[in-house]
Coordinates of C-alpha atoms and ligand atoms in Angstrom, one line a residue:
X1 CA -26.2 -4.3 2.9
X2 CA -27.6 -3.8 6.6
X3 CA -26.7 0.0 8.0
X4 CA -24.6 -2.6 10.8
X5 CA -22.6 -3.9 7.5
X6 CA -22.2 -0.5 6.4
X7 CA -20.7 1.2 9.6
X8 CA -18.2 -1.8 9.9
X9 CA -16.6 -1.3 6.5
X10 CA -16.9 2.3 7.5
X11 CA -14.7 2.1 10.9
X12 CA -11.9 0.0 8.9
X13 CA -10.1 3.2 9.2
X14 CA -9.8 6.9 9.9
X15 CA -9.6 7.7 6.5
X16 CA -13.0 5.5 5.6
X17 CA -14.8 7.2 8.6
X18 CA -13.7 10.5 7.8
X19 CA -15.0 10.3 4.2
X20 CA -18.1 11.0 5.8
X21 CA -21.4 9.9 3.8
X22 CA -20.7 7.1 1.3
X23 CA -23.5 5.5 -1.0
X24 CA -22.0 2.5 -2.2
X25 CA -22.8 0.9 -5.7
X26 CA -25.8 -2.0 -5.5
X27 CA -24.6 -5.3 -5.2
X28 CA -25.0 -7.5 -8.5
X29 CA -28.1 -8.5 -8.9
X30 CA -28.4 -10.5 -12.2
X31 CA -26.2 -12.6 -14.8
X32 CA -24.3 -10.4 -16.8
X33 CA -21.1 -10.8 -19.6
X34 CA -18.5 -8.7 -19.9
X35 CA -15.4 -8.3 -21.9
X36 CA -13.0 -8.0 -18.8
X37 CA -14.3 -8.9 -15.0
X38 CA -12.0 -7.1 -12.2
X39 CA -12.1 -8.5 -8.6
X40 CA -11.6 -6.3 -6.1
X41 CA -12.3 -2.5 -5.3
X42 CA -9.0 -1.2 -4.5
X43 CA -6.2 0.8 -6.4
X44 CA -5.0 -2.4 -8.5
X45 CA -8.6 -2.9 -9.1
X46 CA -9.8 0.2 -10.5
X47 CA -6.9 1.7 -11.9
X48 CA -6.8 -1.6 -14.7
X49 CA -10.7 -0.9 -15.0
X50 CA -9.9 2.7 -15.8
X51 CA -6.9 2.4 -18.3
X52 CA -8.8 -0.9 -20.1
X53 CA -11.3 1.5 -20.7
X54 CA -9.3 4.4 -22.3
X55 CA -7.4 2.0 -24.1
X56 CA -10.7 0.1 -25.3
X57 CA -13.9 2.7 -24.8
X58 CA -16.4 0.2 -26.2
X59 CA -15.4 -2.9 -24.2
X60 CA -17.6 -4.1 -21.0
X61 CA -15.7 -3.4 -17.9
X62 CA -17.1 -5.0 -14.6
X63 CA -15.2 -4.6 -10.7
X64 CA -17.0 -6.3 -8.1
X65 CA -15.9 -5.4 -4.6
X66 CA -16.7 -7.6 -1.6
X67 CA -17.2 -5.0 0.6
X68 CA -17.2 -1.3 -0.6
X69 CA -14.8 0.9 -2.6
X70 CA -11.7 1.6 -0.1
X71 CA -11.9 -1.6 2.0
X72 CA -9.1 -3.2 1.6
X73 CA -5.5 -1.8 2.0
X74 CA -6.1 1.5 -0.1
X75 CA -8.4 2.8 2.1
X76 CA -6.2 2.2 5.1
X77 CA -3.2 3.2 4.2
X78 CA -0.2 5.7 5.1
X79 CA -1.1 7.4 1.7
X80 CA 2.7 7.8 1.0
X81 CA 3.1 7.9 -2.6
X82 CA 6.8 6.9 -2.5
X83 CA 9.5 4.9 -4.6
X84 CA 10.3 2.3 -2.9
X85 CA 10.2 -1.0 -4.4
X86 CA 9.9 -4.2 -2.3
X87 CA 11.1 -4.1 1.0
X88 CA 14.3 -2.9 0.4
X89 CA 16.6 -2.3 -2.8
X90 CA 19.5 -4.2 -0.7
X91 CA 17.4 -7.0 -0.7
X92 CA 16.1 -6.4 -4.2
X93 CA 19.6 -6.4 -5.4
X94 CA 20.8 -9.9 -3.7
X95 CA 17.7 -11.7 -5.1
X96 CA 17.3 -9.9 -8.4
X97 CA 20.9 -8.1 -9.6
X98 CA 21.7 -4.6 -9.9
X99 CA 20.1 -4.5 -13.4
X100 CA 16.8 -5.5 -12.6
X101 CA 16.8 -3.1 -9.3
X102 CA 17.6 -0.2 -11.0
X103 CA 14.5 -0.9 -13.9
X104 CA 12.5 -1.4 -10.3
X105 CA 13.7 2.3 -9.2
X106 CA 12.4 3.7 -12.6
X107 CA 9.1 2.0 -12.7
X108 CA 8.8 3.6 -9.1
X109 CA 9.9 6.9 -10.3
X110 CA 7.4 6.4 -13.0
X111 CA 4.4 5.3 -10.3
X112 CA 5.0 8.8 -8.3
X113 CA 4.9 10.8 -11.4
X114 CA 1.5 8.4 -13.1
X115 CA -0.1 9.3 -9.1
X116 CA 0.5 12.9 -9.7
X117 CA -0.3 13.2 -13.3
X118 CA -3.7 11.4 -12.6
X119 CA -4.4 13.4 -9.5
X120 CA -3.7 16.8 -11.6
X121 CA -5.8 15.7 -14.8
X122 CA -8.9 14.7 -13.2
X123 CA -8.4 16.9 -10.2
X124 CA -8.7 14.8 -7.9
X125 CA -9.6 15.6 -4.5
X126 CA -7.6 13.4 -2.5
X127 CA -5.5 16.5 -0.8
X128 CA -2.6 15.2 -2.7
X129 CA 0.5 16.9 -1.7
X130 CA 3.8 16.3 -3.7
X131 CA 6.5 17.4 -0.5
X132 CA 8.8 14.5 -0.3
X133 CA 9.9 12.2 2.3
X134 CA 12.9 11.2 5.1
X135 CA 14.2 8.3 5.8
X136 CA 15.9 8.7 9.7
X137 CA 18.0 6.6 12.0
X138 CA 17.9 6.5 15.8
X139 CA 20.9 4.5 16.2
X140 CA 24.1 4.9 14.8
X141 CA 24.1 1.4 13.6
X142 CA 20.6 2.1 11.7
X143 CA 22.9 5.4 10.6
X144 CA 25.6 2.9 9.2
X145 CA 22.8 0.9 7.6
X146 CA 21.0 4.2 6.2
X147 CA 24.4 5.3 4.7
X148 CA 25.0 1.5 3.1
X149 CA 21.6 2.0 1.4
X150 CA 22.4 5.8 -0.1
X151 CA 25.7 4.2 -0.7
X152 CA 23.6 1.9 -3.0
X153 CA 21.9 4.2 -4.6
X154 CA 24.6 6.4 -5.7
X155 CA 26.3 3.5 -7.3
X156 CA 23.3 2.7 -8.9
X157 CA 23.0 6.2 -10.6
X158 CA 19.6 6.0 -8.5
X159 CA 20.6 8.8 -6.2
X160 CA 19.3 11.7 -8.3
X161 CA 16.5 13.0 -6.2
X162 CA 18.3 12.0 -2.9
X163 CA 20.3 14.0 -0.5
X164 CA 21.9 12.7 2.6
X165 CA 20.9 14.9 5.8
X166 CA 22.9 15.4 9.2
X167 CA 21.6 15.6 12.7
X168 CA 21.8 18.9 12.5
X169 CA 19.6 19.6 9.6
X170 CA 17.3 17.0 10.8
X171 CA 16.6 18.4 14.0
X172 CA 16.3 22.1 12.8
X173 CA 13.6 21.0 10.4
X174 CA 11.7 18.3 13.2
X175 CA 12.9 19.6 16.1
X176 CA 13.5 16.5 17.5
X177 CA 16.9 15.3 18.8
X178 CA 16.1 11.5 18.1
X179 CA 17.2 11.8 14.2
X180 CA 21.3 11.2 14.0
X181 CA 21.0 10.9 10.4
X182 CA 18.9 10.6 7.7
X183 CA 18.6 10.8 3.6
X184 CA 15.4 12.9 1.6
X185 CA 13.9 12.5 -1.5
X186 CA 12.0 15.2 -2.6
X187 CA 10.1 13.3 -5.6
X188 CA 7.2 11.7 -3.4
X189 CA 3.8 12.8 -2.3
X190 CA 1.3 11.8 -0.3
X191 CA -2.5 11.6 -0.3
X192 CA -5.7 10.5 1.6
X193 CA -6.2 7.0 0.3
X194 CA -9.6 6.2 0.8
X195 CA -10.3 10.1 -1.2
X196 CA -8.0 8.9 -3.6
X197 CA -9.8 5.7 -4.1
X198 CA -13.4 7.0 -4.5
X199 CA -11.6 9.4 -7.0
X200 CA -10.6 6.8 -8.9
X201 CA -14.2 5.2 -8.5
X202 CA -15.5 8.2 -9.7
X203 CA -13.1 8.3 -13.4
X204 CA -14.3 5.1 -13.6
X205 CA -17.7 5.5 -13.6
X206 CA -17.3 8.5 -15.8
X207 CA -15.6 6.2 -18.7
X208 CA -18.2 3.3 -18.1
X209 CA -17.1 0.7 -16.0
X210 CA -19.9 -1.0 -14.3
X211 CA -19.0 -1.3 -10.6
X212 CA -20.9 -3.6 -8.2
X213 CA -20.3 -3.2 -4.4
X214 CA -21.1 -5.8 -1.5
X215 CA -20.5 -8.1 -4.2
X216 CA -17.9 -11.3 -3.5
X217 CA -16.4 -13.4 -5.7
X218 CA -17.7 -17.2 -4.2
X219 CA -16.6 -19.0 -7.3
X220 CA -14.7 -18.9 -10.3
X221 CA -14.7 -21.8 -13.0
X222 CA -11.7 -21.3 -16.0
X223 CA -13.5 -22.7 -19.8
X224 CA -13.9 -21.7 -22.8
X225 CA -15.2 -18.6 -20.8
X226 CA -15.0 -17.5 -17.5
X227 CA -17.2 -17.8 -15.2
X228 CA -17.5 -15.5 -12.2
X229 CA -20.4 -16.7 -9.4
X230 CA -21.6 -14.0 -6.7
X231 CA -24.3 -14.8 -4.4
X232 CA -27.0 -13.6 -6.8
X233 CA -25.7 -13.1 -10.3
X234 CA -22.9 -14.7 -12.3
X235 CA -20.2 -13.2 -14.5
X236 CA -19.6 -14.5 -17.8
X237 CA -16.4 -12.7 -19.2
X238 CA -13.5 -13.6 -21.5
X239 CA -10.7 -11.9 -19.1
X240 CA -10.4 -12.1 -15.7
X241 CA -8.5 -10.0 -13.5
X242 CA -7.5 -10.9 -9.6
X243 CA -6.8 -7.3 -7.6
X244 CA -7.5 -8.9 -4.2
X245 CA -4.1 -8.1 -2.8
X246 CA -3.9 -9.4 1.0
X247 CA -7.4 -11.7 0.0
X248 CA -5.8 -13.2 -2.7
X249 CA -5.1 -16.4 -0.7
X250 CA -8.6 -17.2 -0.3
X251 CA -10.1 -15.9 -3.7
X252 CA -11.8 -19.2 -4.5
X253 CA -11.0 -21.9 -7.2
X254 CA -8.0 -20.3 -8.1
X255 CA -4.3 -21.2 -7.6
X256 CA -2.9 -18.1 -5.3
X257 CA -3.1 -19.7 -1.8
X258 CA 0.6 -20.1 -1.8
X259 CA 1.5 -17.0 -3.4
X260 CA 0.9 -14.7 -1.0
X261 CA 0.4 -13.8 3.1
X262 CA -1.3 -11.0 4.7
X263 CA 0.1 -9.1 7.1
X264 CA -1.1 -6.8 9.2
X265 CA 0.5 -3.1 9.9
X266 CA -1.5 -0.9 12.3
X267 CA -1.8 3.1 12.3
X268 CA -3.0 6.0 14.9
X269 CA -4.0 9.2 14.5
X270 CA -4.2 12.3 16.7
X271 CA -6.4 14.7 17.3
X272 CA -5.8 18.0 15.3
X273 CA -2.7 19.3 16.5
X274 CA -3.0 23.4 17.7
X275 CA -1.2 26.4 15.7
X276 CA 1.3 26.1 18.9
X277 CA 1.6 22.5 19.0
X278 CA 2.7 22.4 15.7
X279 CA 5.0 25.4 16.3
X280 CA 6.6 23.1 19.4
X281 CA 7.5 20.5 16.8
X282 CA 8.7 22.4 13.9
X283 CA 8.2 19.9 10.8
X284 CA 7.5 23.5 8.9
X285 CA 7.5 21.4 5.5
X286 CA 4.9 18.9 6.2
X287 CA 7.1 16.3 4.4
X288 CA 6.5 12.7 5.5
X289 CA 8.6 10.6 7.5
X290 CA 10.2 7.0 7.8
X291 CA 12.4 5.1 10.2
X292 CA 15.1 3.0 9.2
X293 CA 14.2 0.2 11.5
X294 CA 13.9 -3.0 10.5
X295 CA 9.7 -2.8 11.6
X296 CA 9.9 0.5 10.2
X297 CA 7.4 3.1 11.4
X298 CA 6.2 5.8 9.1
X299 CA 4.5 9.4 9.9
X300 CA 3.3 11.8 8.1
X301 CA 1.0 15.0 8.8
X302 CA -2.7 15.2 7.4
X303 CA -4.6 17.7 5.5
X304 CA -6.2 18.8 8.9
X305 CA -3.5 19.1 10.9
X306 CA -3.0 15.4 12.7
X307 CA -0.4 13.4 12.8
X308 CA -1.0 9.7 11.7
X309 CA 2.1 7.8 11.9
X310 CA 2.2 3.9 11.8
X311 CA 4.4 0.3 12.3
X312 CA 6.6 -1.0 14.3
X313 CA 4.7 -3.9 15.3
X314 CA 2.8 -6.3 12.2
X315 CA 1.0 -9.2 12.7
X316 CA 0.0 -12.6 10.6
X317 CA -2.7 -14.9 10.4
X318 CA -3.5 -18.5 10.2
X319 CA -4.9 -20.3 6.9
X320 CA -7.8 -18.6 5.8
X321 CA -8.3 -16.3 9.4
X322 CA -8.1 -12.4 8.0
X323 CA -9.7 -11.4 11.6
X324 CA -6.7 -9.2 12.9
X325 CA -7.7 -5.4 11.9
X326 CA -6.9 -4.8 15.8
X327 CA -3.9 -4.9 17.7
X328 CA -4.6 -2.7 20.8
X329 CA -0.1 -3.6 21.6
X330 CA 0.9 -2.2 18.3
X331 CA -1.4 0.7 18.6
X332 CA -0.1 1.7 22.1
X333 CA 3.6 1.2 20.8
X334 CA 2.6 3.4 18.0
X335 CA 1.5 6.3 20.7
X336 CA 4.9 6.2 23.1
X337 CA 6.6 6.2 19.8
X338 CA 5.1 9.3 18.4
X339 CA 5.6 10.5 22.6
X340 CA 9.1 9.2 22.4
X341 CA 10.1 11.2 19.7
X342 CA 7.8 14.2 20.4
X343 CA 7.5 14.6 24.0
X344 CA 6.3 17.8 23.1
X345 CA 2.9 15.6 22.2
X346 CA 2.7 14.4 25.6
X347 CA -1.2 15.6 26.4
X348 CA -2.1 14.9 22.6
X349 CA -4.8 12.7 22.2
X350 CA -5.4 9.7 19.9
X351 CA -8.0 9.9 18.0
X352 CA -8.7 6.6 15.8
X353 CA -7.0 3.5 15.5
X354 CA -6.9 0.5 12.4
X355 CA -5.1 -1.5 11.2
X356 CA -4.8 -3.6 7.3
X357 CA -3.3 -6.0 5.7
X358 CA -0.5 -5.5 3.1
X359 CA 0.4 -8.8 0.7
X360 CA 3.3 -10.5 1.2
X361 CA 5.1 -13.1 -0.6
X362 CA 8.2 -15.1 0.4
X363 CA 10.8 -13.2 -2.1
X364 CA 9.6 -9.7 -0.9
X365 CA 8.9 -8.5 -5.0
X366 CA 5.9 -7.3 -6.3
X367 CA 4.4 -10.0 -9.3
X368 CA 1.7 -9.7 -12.2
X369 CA 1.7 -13.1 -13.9
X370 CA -1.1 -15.2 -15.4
X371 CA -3.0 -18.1 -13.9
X372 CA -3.6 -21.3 -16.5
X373 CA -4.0 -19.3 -19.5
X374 CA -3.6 -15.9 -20.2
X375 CA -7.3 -15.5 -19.7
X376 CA -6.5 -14.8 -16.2
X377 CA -3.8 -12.1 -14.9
X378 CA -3.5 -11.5 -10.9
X379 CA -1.6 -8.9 -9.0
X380 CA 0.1 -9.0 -5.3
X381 CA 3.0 -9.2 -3.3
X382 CA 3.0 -5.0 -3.1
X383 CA 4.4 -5.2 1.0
X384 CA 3.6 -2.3 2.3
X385 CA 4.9 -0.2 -0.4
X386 CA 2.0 -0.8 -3.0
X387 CA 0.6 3.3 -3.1
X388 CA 2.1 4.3 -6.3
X389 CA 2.9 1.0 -7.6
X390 CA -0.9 -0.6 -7.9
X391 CA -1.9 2.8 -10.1
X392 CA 1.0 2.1 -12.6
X393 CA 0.3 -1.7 -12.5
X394 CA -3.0 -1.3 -13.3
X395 CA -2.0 0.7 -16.3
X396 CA 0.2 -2.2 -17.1
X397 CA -2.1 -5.1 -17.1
X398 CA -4.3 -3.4 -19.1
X399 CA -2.0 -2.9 -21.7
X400 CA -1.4 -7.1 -21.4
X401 CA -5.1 -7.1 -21.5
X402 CA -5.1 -5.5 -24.4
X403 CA -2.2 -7.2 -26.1
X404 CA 0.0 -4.3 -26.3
X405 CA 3.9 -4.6 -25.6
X406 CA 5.2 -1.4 -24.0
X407 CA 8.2 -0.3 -21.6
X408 CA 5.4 -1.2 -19.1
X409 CA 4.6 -4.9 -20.0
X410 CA 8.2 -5.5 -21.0
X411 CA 8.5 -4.9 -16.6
X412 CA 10.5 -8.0 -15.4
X413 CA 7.9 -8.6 -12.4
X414 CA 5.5 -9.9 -15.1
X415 CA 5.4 -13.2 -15.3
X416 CA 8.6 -13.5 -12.6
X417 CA 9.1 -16.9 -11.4
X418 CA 8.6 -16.7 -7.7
X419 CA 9.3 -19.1 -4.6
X420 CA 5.9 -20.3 -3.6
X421 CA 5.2 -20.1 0.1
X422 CA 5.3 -23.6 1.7
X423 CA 1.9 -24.7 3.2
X424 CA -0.2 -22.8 6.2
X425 CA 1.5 -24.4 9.0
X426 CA 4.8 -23.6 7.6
X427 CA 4.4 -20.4 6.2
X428 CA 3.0 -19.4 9.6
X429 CA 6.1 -20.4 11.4
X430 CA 8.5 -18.9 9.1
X431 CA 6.4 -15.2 9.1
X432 CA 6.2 -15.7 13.0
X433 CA 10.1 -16.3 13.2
X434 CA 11.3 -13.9 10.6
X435 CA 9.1 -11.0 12.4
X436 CA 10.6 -12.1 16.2
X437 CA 14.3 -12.0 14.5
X438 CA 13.2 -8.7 12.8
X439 CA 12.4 -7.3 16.3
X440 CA 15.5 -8.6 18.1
X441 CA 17.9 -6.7 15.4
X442 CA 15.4 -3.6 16.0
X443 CA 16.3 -4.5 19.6
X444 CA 19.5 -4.7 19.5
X445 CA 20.3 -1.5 16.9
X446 CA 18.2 0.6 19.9
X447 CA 19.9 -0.8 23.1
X448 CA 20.3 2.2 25.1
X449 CA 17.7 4.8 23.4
Ligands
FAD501 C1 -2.2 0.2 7.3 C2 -1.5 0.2 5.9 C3 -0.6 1.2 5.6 C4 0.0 1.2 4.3 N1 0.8 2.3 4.0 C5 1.3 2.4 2.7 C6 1.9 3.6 2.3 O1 1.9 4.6 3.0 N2 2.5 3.7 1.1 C7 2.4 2.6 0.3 O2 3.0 2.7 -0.8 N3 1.7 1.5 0.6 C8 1.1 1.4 1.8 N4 0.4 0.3 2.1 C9 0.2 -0.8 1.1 C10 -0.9 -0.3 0.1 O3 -2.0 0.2 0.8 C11 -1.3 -1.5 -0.8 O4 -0.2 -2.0 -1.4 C12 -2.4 -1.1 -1.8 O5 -3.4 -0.3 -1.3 C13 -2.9 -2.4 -2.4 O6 -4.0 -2.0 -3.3 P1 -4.8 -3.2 -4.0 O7 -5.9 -2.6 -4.8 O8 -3.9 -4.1 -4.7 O9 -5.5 -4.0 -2.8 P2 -6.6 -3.7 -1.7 O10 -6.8 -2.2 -1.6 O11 -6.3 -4.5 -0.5 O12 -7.9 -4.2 -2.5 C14 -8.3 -5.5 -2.5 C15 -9.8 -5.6 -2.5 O13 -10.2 -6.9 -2.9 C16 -11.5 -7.1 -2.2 N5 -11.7 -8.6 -2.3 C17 -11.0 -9.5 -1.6 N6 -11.5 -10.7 -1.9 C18 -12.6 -10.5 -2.8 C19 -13.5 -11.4 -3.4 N7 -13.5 -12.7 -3.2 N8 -14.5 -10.8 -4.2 C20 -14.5 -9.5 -4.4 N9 -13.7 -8.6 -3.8 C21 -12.7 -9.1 -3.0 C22 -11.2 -6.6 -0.8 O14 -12.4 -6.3 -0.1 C23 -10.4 -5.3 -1.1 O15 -11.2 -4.2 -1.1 C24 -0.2 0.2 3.4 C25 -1.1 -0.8 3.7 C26 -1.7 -0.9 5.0 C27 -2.6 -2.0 5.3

């Protein structure tokens, strides 16, 4: 990899800049076998690598990573750790049933804790934090909407964690007078991704997984064996596992172009905030912060004392085009919204600017299922919600890996049958035209802000 290659990956996002010095992994060099071969560097990726391993300490584990460790959407993320499952559980009700939504709010419960557990045993530094999140309306009819989805919730016996939160709460603890209502769950944390995904690197490494960086996937061929090409060595392994998230549609010679669409949501950061700037906004508690928008934004402070709030616009791409990592609109909606609802902020500074894609798929659920045989498992559809959710997944396709039923594999996402997306041009349309009606509701809740 050229030093140019290098500080590319590097500027993917605050969070990979900040990281400071990085030596990635060599690329692969050679023909190798293995007994399980991982694509993709991210938090899907290594946490399978990691719990194969425990489960199986003498098998061969191999991630290759096109880029480096962090790349993709886990090292560019909001690095909210949170329970939310899909894009909504309203939705996730109507498609799936009340049943399968409330399994879908445990495994999440059981994500946030797996984050936290993994953080605390291996002592991660990833300035993990576990101090809960808001979810706030602007509007009253976002407040109506807000108070449907608690409603939910409580029916659901989901509501344990949850509190609803008046105006007047809201703006004691934010001192801000945009929030007319909002709801809190204290159960969440959040975490610097791209630390959090070098940690994970790191446990990896330390249990034996062989990890080559700058190493792309440019062909796959499904035998007896698998058979994994790279531009200068080739795989031969009996499992494969596809952790390419947003990528997946153009992993080659396999069947996931139509299971998945990237699209793009773009964050800011500001400079470190002063002891009296901080004072002018209150948010004493440092907890993170969502809208209830449809293009929902999401904030949160950072370990150094920014703010790095993101959303509100997202964007999509054509066939095989993954070129939209800038978005200089969203990123200056992203600024007058922090300004909007901190005017406090007014002379702060921003000080980076990213954006990544998340993986969507036309029913808006998160799917593990297995490709021809069950030689071959893959992973997407996360949305933007994929933090907590791609540690615990990895921990449950290694257990199908390894042939082991569990509370885990017995998940009703494996193996889901899911609505395929129709073909570029169509898909395309239909993401451009559900995002443009998504904008006009967001429009029309806010008339008069
Ligand atoms: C800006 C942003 C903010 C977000 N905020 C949050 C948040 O606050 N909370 C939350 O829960 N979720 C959030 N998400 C979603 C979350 O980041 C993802 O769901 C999660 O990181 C996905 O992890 P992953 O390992 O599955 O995929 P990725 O991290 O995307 O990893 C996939 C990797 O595969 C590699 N790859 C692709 N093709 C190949 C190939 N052919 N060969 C080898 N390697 C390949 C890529 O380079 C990439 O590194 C956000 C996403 C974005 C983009």
């Amino acid at each position: 990899m050229t030093a140019n290659q290098h500080k590319i990956y590097q500027e993917k996002s605050f969070w990979l800049q900040d990281y400071g010095h990085y030596k990635p992994n060599p690329a692969l060099d050679t023909d190798i076998s293995a007994d399980v071969c991982i694509i993709g560097g991210g938090f899907s990726g290594l946490s399978t690598a990691f719990e194969f391993k425990k489960i199986n300490p003498n098998a061969r584990v191999v991630v290759i990573e096109s880029a480096i460790i962090g790349y993709g959407a886990s090292g560019r993320n909001g690095g909210f750790s949170m329970k939310l499952f899909g894009l909504e559980p309203e939705i996730t009700a109507l498609r799936w049933g009340e049943q399968k939504t409330i399994e879908a709010h445990q495994y999440m419960i059981k994500a946030v804790n797996h984050v936290q557990n993994l953080v605390h045993e291996h002592e991660f530094e990833s300035d993990y934090q576990h101090t809960g999140m808001f979810r706030v309306a602007y509007s009253d009819r976002q407040a109506k909407r807000l108070s449907k989805t608690y409603e939910l919730f409580q029916k659901l016996g989901l509501d344990g964690d949850m509190s609803w939160q008046p105006k007047q709460a809201l703006a004691q603890a934010f001192k801000t007078d945009k929030f007319l209502a909002g709801m809190y769950e204290p159960q969440t944390g959040l975490l610097n991704p791209c630390k959090q995904v070098r940690e994970l690197k790191r446990i990896c490494l330390q249990v034996g997984v062989d990890i080559y960086e700058t190493t792309p996937a440019i062909d796959i061929e499904d035998s007896r064996t698998i058979k994994v090409t790279t531009p200068n060595g080739r795989i031969t392994s009996d499992k494969l596992v596809i952790c390419t998230n947003g990528y997946s549609h153009n992993v080659p010679s396999v069947r996931l172009k139509n299971h998945q669409l990237p699209v793009w949501t773009y964050q800011v950061v500001t400079q470190p905030l002063t002891p009296e700037q901080w004072d002018a906004i209150g948010w004493y508690k440092r907890q993170a912060f969502e809208d209830n928008r449809q293009l929902v934004h999401y904030f949160r402070p950072t370990a150094d004392g920014r703010i790095t709030m993101g959303g509100g616009r997202v964007a999509v791409a054509y066939g095989k085009d993954m070129d939209k990592d800038s978005h200089p609109k969203a990123w200056q909606h992203c600024e007058e919204h922090l300004k909007w609802i901190y005017p406090q902020l007014q002379d702060v500074k921003i000080a980076y600017r990213w954006g990544g894609p998340t993986s969507v798929n036309l029913d808006m659920t998160p799917e593990i299922g297995y490709l021809n045989t069950n030689k071959i498992i893959y992973t997407c559809g996360c949305i933007g919600h994929g933090v907590s959710l791609t540690h615990l997944n990895g921990k449950l396709i290694a257990q199908l890996l390894s042939e082991q039923n569990s509370d885990l594999t017995d998940f009703w996402i494996v193996n889901r049958k899911a609505i395929r997306l129709p073909g570029d041009i169509l898909s395309w349309c239909s993401a451009k035209a559900l995002t443009g009606a998504l904008t006009l509701v967001d429009k029309f809740e806010e008339r008069g802000l």
